[in-house]
Amino acid sequence: MARRSTSSSTGRPTGNPSGPRNRTPQPVRVRRRTFGDFVKAFLAFVALLVLVVGVPGALAVTVGWPLPHSAPSMEWLSQPIGVETFLSALTAVVWLAWAQFTACVLVEVKAAVSGVGLPSRVPGAGPSQLLARQLVAALLLVGATAASLTPGLSQLGHSLEGNQKGTVAAAQATPGILAQQQEQAKSTAAALAEQASHVAAQAEHGSTATHGATKYYRIQPPEGRHHDSLWEIAQRHLGDGRRYKEIYELNKDRIQPDGSRLSEASLIRPGWIMEMPGDAHGGELVENPDAHVSPEVRQQIGDYAKTGDHAQHQQQHQEQGGGQHADQDGATAQITVPSRRAAGGTATPATHAQESGANSSGQSSNQSSGHSSGHSFGHSFGLPEALLGAPLLAAGLLAALGRRRRQALWQSALGAVGGRRGMEPPTPTGDAQDVQDALLVGADPEGVRLLDRSLRALAAALTVESRSLPVVYAAWLSHGDLHLQLAQPAGKPPAPWQLGQDQTFWTLSRTDAEQYEDTDAAAPYPGLVSLGTMDDSRLLLNLEAVPGIVSLSGREADRAAVFASVAAELATNGWSDRMTITLVGFGADLTPLAPNRLRHLDDVEALFETMAAETRQRRGALGAAGHDSVLTGRTGPVQHTRWAPHLVLLATQPSAEDARRLAELAADAARLGIGYMVGSENDDLPGAAWAMEVTPDGRLLAPLLGLELQAQLLPAVQQRAVVELFVEADPEHDPEGPTNAPPFLVDISEQGRPAVYARLVGPYEIIGLDTPDGDRSALLHEALALLLLHREGVHPRVLSSALWPRGVTEDVRDALLDRLRGWLGTDPDGSARLRTDGTGRLVLAKTVVSDLDVLRSLYYEATQGKGVESRAVRGRLLTDALVLVRGPLLADRAEGRYRWLTHEIIDAQLPLLVADIGLALSAFHLEKDRAEKAIEALGAALRTAPADERLWNELLRATHATGDPDRVRALAADLIARSGARGLPPRTEALLDELLPTWRDGAAATG
């Protein structure tokens, strides 16, 4: 199991994650103040002067006060409206507009000067506030550079409380996840006290003179969606953005005013101080000492200078001592594995040793079971490990495959002409069979259900409290619990959610999640996708919320396996409503997984054309709706109609120009619900907020985020096999192909009497075997039913996963198989009735038969075998088949058992098969004008397939054939009552119009 870096009490990591370091994202645009900026500022000042001062002055001089000076009388109200009255009303409107605009200016000026938070929203002042914002921004843009000091540095002398407020407000500016907020808050006071002692020592030893010519820069607060970066600072003040490394090296690991440290070049926060190289220039820089700054500012700069000496001394000491601890100061903004909560509520480290052998959730147990049993079977018994270790992906694929097969069944039943196709889905073979077994073993549908319900319930609870959804960067599934890692603290979560190990974690225990019921709330975080596991915890990254591009480097084949896994899970997951996944330059064969979600583009040019238009459209829609981001549009009355995410996956390395254009598109993508994941040959992709690397041994490294995962992959061979399963299940695939025969045909003659006969259609009964021990009877019956429904064979790992979905040891499973073999016994020739085929799968002997096998065989013989040539044989076979139907499949099964049936399509196959038998027998009787016999056959079929429209329509025809219009009217009234508010299907209405033209009059009278 891959390990992560853990942190000591001082915030320093005790390990050093391997892998390349991330490069600072290159900016999309570089801001420079030119002569044009000064011209714009002057014009903005004139415009503000005219609008704020000139307008009221002109109104006061030309029109005066528009409102009456005393209360109007009734006679005044009855006077005709003249020009003077109209002008007074118009003037009042202008006064109100001026007051609103002035309020907007004041709000924008306050927000711009403070540099904290977003401006308050003035009610009903959308365009006015936008104009005020643009004018104020243009004016203050050069106002900051014209001053002898920047507004940021002028605040360096503020109190500790002010610095803490700035830290919280600037959390969103950090292109990572702030996961150690509480530790930082506790260490801030100690850090400032330490800085004060440094200042005293510095004054005593005259160290200020040593740094007399040093220049400093203060990281600026975000302006709109624009965030300061070391690249832009180097571009402005050193003339070359590539010199950002010099700034980074000068300031690495030095204590900042808020107590934290600079550990990665792309992780900087507003309010931090950066020491600059000696040749730095520009009006935003401050030299130390500087007579124009306050004593508090000089003290803070002196403190920071002292930390530089200390850091350099420490670095020299480390280099002399070997340097193995040079990178121990860990990032303060990382994706962090959630702590495990003990029974008493105390957070404990989630280590592998604590959880070895423990199966606290279906997901973890399935995974551990799959891996543990894989070694005992040898190579021929192995299943694709990638899918065994991907429970959420496997559950999504399995559910989507089941829906596709059911769709094929219904389309075949309702639309086939000539032969019936699709009643028996093709039995997969080879790699496709192995992949299907791996999906059955690895899938954790219960985990998907709990994740979906938990997220939707959280959104519903926040809506009730009139709170917005917090920005979630990641979700962890750890030991059955769900942990959401927020971009920044968002207060106390709604119950039963709790705060986790710090303010940026919201945690929900599995016990509490199981109490949730289905809700109609929209999916709040549809962009979550599994990336891999670390310390027995599974990470889901929210691609939609990443502040920029997620880049993935590594070998092309390894990158392709990650991208295929991400695309497949996004396309089939169960915690999303609507989304679009655009695959660029790869994945054309993946579209059959979800044609409504997946879209393939051949090249990057087509992507730019599509996404540029969509970005503009979404930005405009957000502004028109008054939302800050898509998250605020996922609550309230419009939650089901807007804000579906669009995730773009580009697996190949873009050119330099294409990378720049991608960075421009991604600059504002996070708040628009658009995510970009781009493949790269190295880790210097422009605009990449988070850089990851997949290694040849299957690890996913992200040093900037503090991650080292065992990557979730979908290699090329398994990808092709998964696609094959979906293509074979497609109702449009090979429409002229042969009709599929049942997987197991029974000898229905007297000589074919089975040794063991199981009745599954209706109550479960077994004939030919003694009743096993009471304690083990239910488990043996369930195992036999699974084998009877899969005559092609069942992999032992599939059997154990079905019977023990939370995991089982090999000795328990093997003991069950031994008891099952002993119970079934042997045939007269001595061969066991439970055997193992060449692929290692468990198969039953032909002498063990179920009534479902007989039912399929009778229908097949009646419609495609002996009954085709002989009408008498066909009638007898169809009658015998309908007699076997005693109710739904396994009608008396115990609650909590047979959960594997949710993966099967037999619940859709059996009603269709029974309906086909009823229809065929009805047609057989109507050929000889035996309407009553036909009605009897249709009634028997309707008891098992009451929702089949074909049976009701045929019952109308058979009832009409009796010549009794009253019976037809009674049946029509019964159909209308059953249909309820939905109304009758169009085909049934058309048939009633033909058989009973007056039926609508009766329906109206009944209504």
Coordinates of C-alpha atoms in Angstrom, one line a residue, residues 222-610:
P222 CA -7.5 38.5 -5.4
E223 CA -9.1 40.9 -7.8
G224 CA -12.2 39.2 -9.2
R225 CA -11.0 35.9 -10.4
H226 CA -7.4 37.0 -10.8
H227 CA -4.9 35.8 -8.2
D228 CA -1.4 37.0 -7.7
S229 CA 1.4 34.5 -8.5
L230 CA 5.1 34.3 -8.3
W231 CA 5.3 34.2 -12.1
E232 CA 3.4 37.5 -12.4
I233 CA 5.5 39.1 -9.7
A234 CA 8.7 38.1 -11.4
Q235 CA 7.3 39.3 -14.8
R236 CA 6.4 42.7 -13.3
H237 CA 9.4 43.3 -11.1
L238 CA 12.2 41.3 -12.7
G239 CA 11.2 41.4 -16.3
D240 CA 11.0 37.7 -16.8
G241 CA 8.4 35.4 -15.3
R242 CA 10.8 32.4 -15.4
R243 CA 12.8 34.1 -12.6
Y244 CA 10.0 33.1 -10.2
K245 CA 12.3 30.4 -8.9
E246 CA 14.7 33.1 -7.5
I247 CA 11.9 34.6 -5.5
Y248 CA 10.9 31.1 -4.3
E249 CA 14.4 30.2 -3.2
L250 CA 14.7 33.5 -1.3
N251 CA 11.5 32.9 0.7
K252 CA 11.2 29.1 0.9
D253 CA 10.3 27.8 4.4
R254 CA 10.4 31.2 6.0
I255 CA 7.7 32.0 8.6
Q256 CA 5.0 34.4 7.2
P257 CA 3.0 36.8 9.3
D258 CA 0.2 34.3 9.6
G259 CA 2.5 31.7 11.0
S260 CA 2.6 29.4 7.9
R261 CA 5.5 28.8 5.5
L262 CA 6.1 28.9 1.8
S263 CA 6.7 25.3 0.7
E264 CA 5.6 25.2 -2.9
A265 CA 6.0 27.9 -5.5
S266 CA 2.4 27.9 -6.5
L267 CA 1.0 28.0 -2.9
I268 CA 1.1 31.7 -1.9
R269 CA -1.5 33.7 0.1
P270 CA -2.5 37.3 0.2
G271 CA -0.7 39.1 3.0
W272 CA 2.5 37.1 2.7
I273 CA 5.8 39.0 2.3
M274 CA 8.3 38.1 -0.4
E275 CA 11.9 39.1 -0.3
M276 CA 12.9 40.1 -3.8
P277 CA 16.3 39.9 -5.7
G278 CA 18.4 43.0 -5.7
D279 CA 17.6 44.0 -9.2
A280 CA 13.8 44.1 -8.6
H281 CA 12.2 47.3 -9.6
G282 CA 8.7 48.8 -9.5
G283 CA 6.5 51.1 -7.4
E284 CA 4.9 48.1 -5.5
L285 CA 8.2 47.2 -3.8
V286 CA 9.3 48.5 -0.4
E287 CA 13.0 48.7 0.7
N288 CA 14.0 48.1 4.3
P289 CA 14.5 50.3 6.1
D290 CA 12.1 52.8 4.6
A291 CA 11.4 56.1 6.4
H292 CA 7.9 56.3 4.8
V293 CA 6.5 53.2 6.6
S294 CA 5.2 52.9 10.1
P295 CA 7.3 51.4 12.9
E296 CA 5.0 48.4 12.9
V297 CA 5.7 47.7 9.2
R298 CA 9.4 48.1 9.7
Q299 CA 9.2 45.6 12.6
Q300 CA 7.4 43.0 10.5
I301 CA 9.8 43.4 7.6
G302 CA 12.7 43.2 10.1
D303 CA 11.1 40.0 11.5
Y304 CA 10.8 38.5 8.1
A305 CA 14.4 39.5 7.2
K306 CA 15.5 37.7 10.4
T307 CA 13.7 34.5 9.3
G308 CA 15.7 34.7 6.1
D309 CA 18.9 34.6 8.0
H310 CA 17.6 31.7 10.1
A311 CA 16.4 29.8 7.1
Q312 CA 19.7 30.2 5.3
H313 CA 21.6 29.0 8.3
Q314 CA 19.3 26.0 8.7
Q315 CA 19.8 25.2 5.0
Q316 CA 23.5 25.3 5.3
H317 CA 23.4 23.1 8.3
Q318 CA 21.2 20.6 6.4
E319 CA 23.5 20.6 3.4
Q320 CA 26.5 19.9 5.7
G321 CA 24.6 17.1 7.4
G322 CA 23.6 15.3 4.3
G323 CA 20.5 17.2 3.3
Q324 CA 18.1 14.3 3.7
H325 CA 15.7 16.5 5.6
A326 CA 15.8 19.5 3.3
D327 CA 12.1 19.2 2.4
Q328 CA 10.6 18.4 5.7
D329 CA 8.6 21.6 6.0
G330 CA 5.4 20.3 4.5
A331 CA 2.9 22.2 2.5
T332 CA 0.2 23.8 4.6
A333 CA -2.3 23.4 1.8
Q334 CA -2.6 19.8 0.9
I335 CA -5.2 17.1 0.3
T336 CA -5.1 15.2 3.5
V337 CA -6.2 11.7 4.4
P338 CA -9.0 12.1 7.0
S339 CA -8.3 10.9 10.5
R340 CA -10.2 7.9 11.7
R341 CA -12.7 8.6 14.6
A342 CA -12.5 6.2 17.5
A343 CA -15.6 5.1 19.4
G344 CA -15.3 8.0 21.8
G345 CA -15.1 10.5 18.9
T346 CA -11.3 11.1 19.2
A347 CA -9.5 11.4 15.8
T348 CA -6.8 8.8 15.3
P349 CA -4.5 8.4 12.4
A350 CA -5.9 6.2 9.7
T351 CA -3.1 3.7 9.3
H352 CA -3.0 0.5 7.4
A353 CA -1.9 -1.4 10.5
Q354 CA -5.0 -0.4 12.3
E355 CA -7.3 -1.6 9.6
S356 CA -5.6 -4.7 8.4
G357 CA -8.1 -7.5 8.3
A358 CA -11.0 -5.2 9.1
N359 CA -13.9 -5.0 6.7
S360 CA -15.9 -2.0 7.8
S361 CA -17.6 -1.2 4.5
G362 CA -18.8 -3.0 1.5
Q363 CA -16.3 -1.2 -0.6
S364 CA -13.2 -2.0 1.4
S365 CA -14.3 -5.6 2.0
N366 CA -15.0 -6.2 -1.7
Q367 CA -11.6 -4.9 -2.6
S368 CA -9.7 -6.8 0.1
S369 CA -11.6 -9.9 -0.7
G370 CA -10.8 -9.6 -4.4
H371 CA -7.1 -9.1 -3.8
S372 CA -6.8 -11.8 -1.1
S373 CA -8.5 -14.5 -3.1
G374 CA -6.8 -13.7 -6.3
H375 CA -3.5 -15.4 -5.3
S376 CA -5.1 -18.7 -4.3
F377 CA -6.6 -19.4 -7.7
G378 CA -3.4 -19.0 -9.7
H379 CA -3.2 -17.4 -13.1
S380 CA -6.1 -19.2 -14.7
F381 CA -8.4 -18.2 -11.9
G382 CA -7.4 -14.6 -11.8
L383 CA -9.7 -11.7 -12.6
P384 CA -8.7 -8.1 -13.7
E385 CA -7.3 -6.6 -10.6
A386 CA -7.9 -3.0 -11.8
L387 CA -11.7 -3.5 -11.7
L388 CA -11.6 -5.5 -8.5
G389 CA -10.0 -2.6 -6.8
A390 CA -12.4 0.0 -8.2
P391 CA -15.8 -0.6 -6.4
L392 CA -17.5 2.7 -7.4
L393 CA -16.4 2.4 -11.1
A394 CA -17.4 -1.3 -11.2
A395 CA -20.8 -0.5 -9.6
G396 CA -21.5 2.3 -12.2
L397 CA -20.5 0.1 -15.1
L398 CA -22.6 -2.8 -13.8
A399 CA -25.7 -0.7 -13.3
A400 CA -25.3 0.9 -16.7
L401 CA -24.8 -2.5 -18.4
G402 CA -28.0 -3.8 -16.6
R403 CA -30.0 -0.8 -17.9
R404 CA -28.6 -1.4 -21.4
R405 CA -29.6 -5.0 -21.4
R406 CA -33.1 -4.3 -20.0
Q407 CA -33.5 -1.6 -22.8
A408 CA -32.6 -4.3 -25.3
L409 CA -35.2 -6.7 -23.9
W410 CA -38.0 -4.1 -24.1
Q411 CA -37.1 -2.9 -27.5
S412 CA -36.9 -6.4 -28.7
A413 CA -40.3 -7.2 -27.2
L414 CA -42.1 -4.1 -28.5
G415 CA -40.4 -3.4 -31.8
A416 CA -39.0 -6.6 -33.3
V417 CA -40.4 -7.7 -36.6
G418 CA -40.2 -11.4 -37.5
G419 CA -37.9 -13.3 -35.1
R420 CA -37.6 -12.3 -31.5
R421 CA -34.1 -11.0 -30.6
G422 CA -32.7 -10.0 -27.3
M423 CA -34.7 -12.4 -25.0
E424 CA -31.4 -14.0 -24.1
P425 CA -28.5 -11.6 -24.0
P426 CA -25.3 -12.9 -25.5
T427 CA -23.1 -14.8 -23.1
P428 CA -19.7 -13.1 -22.9
T429 CA -16.6 -15.1 -23.4
G430 CA -12.9 -14.6 -22.9
D431 CA -11.8 -11.2 -21.7
A432 CA -15.4 -9.9 -21.7
Q433 CA -16.4 -12.8 -19.4
D434 CA -13.5 -12.1 -17.0
V435 CA -14.3 -8.4 -16.9
Q436 CA -18.0 -9.1 -16.2
D437 CA -17.0 -11.3 -13.3
A438 CA -14.6 -8.6 -12.0
L439 CA -17.5 -6.1 -12.1
L440 CA -19.7 -8.5 -10.1
V441 CA -16.9 -9.1 -7.5
G442 CA -15.6 -5.5 -7.3
A443 CA -18.9 -3.5 -7.4
D444 CA -20.1 -1.8 -4.3
P445 CA -23.6 -0.6 -5.2
E446 CA -24.4 0.0 -1.5
G447 CA -21.5 2.4 -1.3
V448 CA -22.7 4.3 -4.4
R449 CA -26.2 4.5 -3.0
L450 CA -25.0 5.9 0.3
L451 CA -22.7 8.4 -1.3
D452 CA -25.5 9.6 -3.6
R453 CA -28.1 9.9 -0.8
S454 CA -25.6 11.6 1.5
L455 CA -24.6 14.3 -0.9
R456 CA -28.2 15.0 -2.0
A457 CA -29.3 15.1 1.6
L458 CA -26.6 17.6 2.5
A459 CA -27.7 19.9 -0.4
A460 CA -31.3 19.6 0.8
A461 CA -30.3 20.5 4.4
L462 CA -28.3 23.5 3.3
T463 CA -31.2 24.7 1.2
V464 CA -33.5 24.5 4.2
E465 CA -31.0 26.6 6.1
S466 CA -30.7 29.1 3.2
R467 CA -27.0 28.3 2.9
S468 CA -24.9 27.9 -0.2
L469 CA -23.1 24.7 -1.1
P470 CA -19.4 24.9 0.0
V471 CA -16.7 24.4 -2.6
V472 CA -15.6 20.8 -2.2
Y473 CA -12.2 19.9 -3.7
A474 CA -12.2 16.2 -2.7
A475 CA -14.2 13.4 -1.0
W476 CA -12.7 10.5 0.9
L477 CA -14.4 7.2 1.5
S478 CA -12.6 5.9 4.6
H479 CA -13.6 2.9 6.6
G480 CA -17.3 3.3 5.7
D481 CA -17.4 7.0 6.5
L482 CA -17.6 10.0 4.1
H483 CA -15.3 13.0 4.4
L484 CA -15.7 16.1 2.3
Q485 CA -12.6 18.3 2.1
L486 CA -13.6 21.9 1.6
A487 CA -11.7 24.6 -0.2
Q488 CA -12.1 26.8 2.9
P489 CA -13.9 26.7 6.2
A490 CA -17.7 27.0 5.7
G491 CA -19.0 26.9 9.3
K492 CA -20.8 24.1 11.1
P493 CA -22.3 21.5 8.8
P494 CA -26.0 20.5 9.2
A495 CA -26.7 17.5 11.4
P496 CA -25.9 14.6 11.3
W497 CA -22.8 15.9 9.5
Q498 CA -19.9 16.9 11.8
L499 CA -16.7 18.8 11.6
G500 CA -13.8 16.5 11.0
Q501 CA -10.2 16.8 12.0
D502 CA -10.3 20.6 11.2
Q503 CA -12.6 23.2 9.9
T504 CA -12.1 22.1 6.3
F505 CA -13.5 18.6 6.8
W506 CA -17.2 17.7 7.0
T507 CA -17.7 14.1 8.0
L508 CA -20.6 11.7 7.9
S509 CA -20.5 8.3 9.5
R510 CA -21.8 5.3 7.7
T511 CA -24.4 4.7 10.4
D512 CA -25.8 8.2 9.9
A513 CA -25.7 7.9 6.1
E514 CA -27.8 4.7 6.3
Q515 CA -30.6 6.7 7.9
Y516 CA -31.0 8.9 4.8
E517 CA -33.9 8.3 2.5
D518 CA -34.1 9.3 -1.2
T519 CA -34.6 13.0 -1.8
D520 CA -35.4 15.0 -4.9
A521 CA -32.5 17.4 -4.4
A522 CA -30.2 17.8 -7.4
A523 CA -26.8 16.2 -7.3
P524 CA -24.5 18.8 -5.7
Y525 CA -21.1 17.5 -6.7
P526 CA -21.4 15.5 -9.9
G527 CA -17.8 16.1 -10.9
L528 CA -16.4 13.8 -8.2
V529 CA -14.4 10.9 -9.7
S530 CA -12.2 8.3 -8.1
L531 CA -8.5 8.6 -8.6
G532 CA -7.1 5.9 -6.3
T533 CA -6.5 4.8 -2.7
M534 CA -4.2 5.8 0.1
D535 CA -4.0 4.4 3.6
D536 CA -7.2 2.4 3.0
S537 CA -9.1 5.5 2.0
R538 CA -10.4 6.2 -1.5
L539 CA -10.0 9.7 -2.9
L540 CA -12.6 11.3 -5.2
L541 CA -11.4 14.5 -6.7
N542 CA -13.9 17.1 -7.7
L543 CA -12.7 18.0 -11.2
E544 CA -15.4 20.6 -11.6
A545 CA -14.0 22.7 -8.7
V546 CA -10.3 22.7 -9.5
P547 CA -9.1 26.3 -9.9
G548 CA -7.5 25.6 -13.3
I549 CA -6.3 22.6 -15.2
V550 CA -5.5 19.2 -13.7
S551 CA -2.4 17.9 -15.6
L552 CA -1.4 14.3 -15.7
S553 CA 2.1 13.3 -16.8
G554 CA 3.7 9.8 -17.3
R555 CA 4.0 7.3 -20.0
E556 CA 1.3 7.4 -22.7
A557 CA -0.2 4.0 -21.9
D558 CA -0.3 4.7 -18.2
R559 CA -2.0 8.1 -18.8
A560 CA -4.5 6.5 -21.1
A561 CA -5.4 4.0 -18.4
V562 CA -6.1 6.8 -15.9
F563 CA -8.1 8.8 -18.5
A564 CA -10.2 5.8 -19.4
S565 CA -11.0 5.1 -15.8
V566 CA -12.0 8.7 -15.2
A567 CA -14.1 8.8 -18.3
A568 CA -15.9 5.5 -17.6
E569 CA -16.7 6.4 -14.0
L570 CA -17.9 9.9 -14.9
A571 CA -20.1 8.4 -17.6
T572 CA -21.8 5.8 -15.4
N573 CA -21.6 7.0 -11.8
G574 CA -24.7 7.0 -9.6
W575 CA -24.2 10.4 -7.9
S576 CA -24.7 12.6 -10.9
D577 CA -27.9 13.8 -12.7
R578 CA -26.7 15.3 -15.9
M579 CA -23.3 16.1 -17.3
T580 CA -21.3 16.2 -20.5
I581 CA -17.9 14.6 -20.8
T582 CA -15.9 15.6 -23.8
L583 CA -13.1 13.3 -24.8
V584 CA -10.6 14.9 -27.1
G585 CA -8.3 12.8 -29.3
F586 CA -9.1 9.6 -27.5
G587 CA -11.9 7.5 -26.3
A588 CA -14.1 7.3 -29.4
D589 CA -14.7 3.6 -28.5
L590 CA -15.9 4.6 -25.0
T591 CA -19.0 6.4 -26.2
P592 CA -21.2 3.2 -26.1
L593 CA -20.9 3.3 -22.3
A594 CA -23.1 6.4 -22.1
P595 CA -24.0 8.0 -25.5
N596 CA -26.0 10.7 -23.7
R597 CA -23.1 11.8 -21.6
L598 CA -19.9 11.1 -23.6
R599 CA -18.9 13.2 -26.6
H600 CA -15.8 12.6 -28.7
L601 CA -13.9 15.3 -30.6
D602 CA -11.1 14.5 -33.0
D603 CA -8.8 17.4 -32.3
V604 CA -8.2 20.4 -30.0
E605 CA -9.4 23.0 -32.6
A606 CA -12.9 21.5 -32.4
L607 CA -12.6 21.8 -28.6
F608 CA -11.7 25.4 -28.6
E609 CA -14.6 26.3 -30.9
T610 CA -17.0 24.4 -28.6

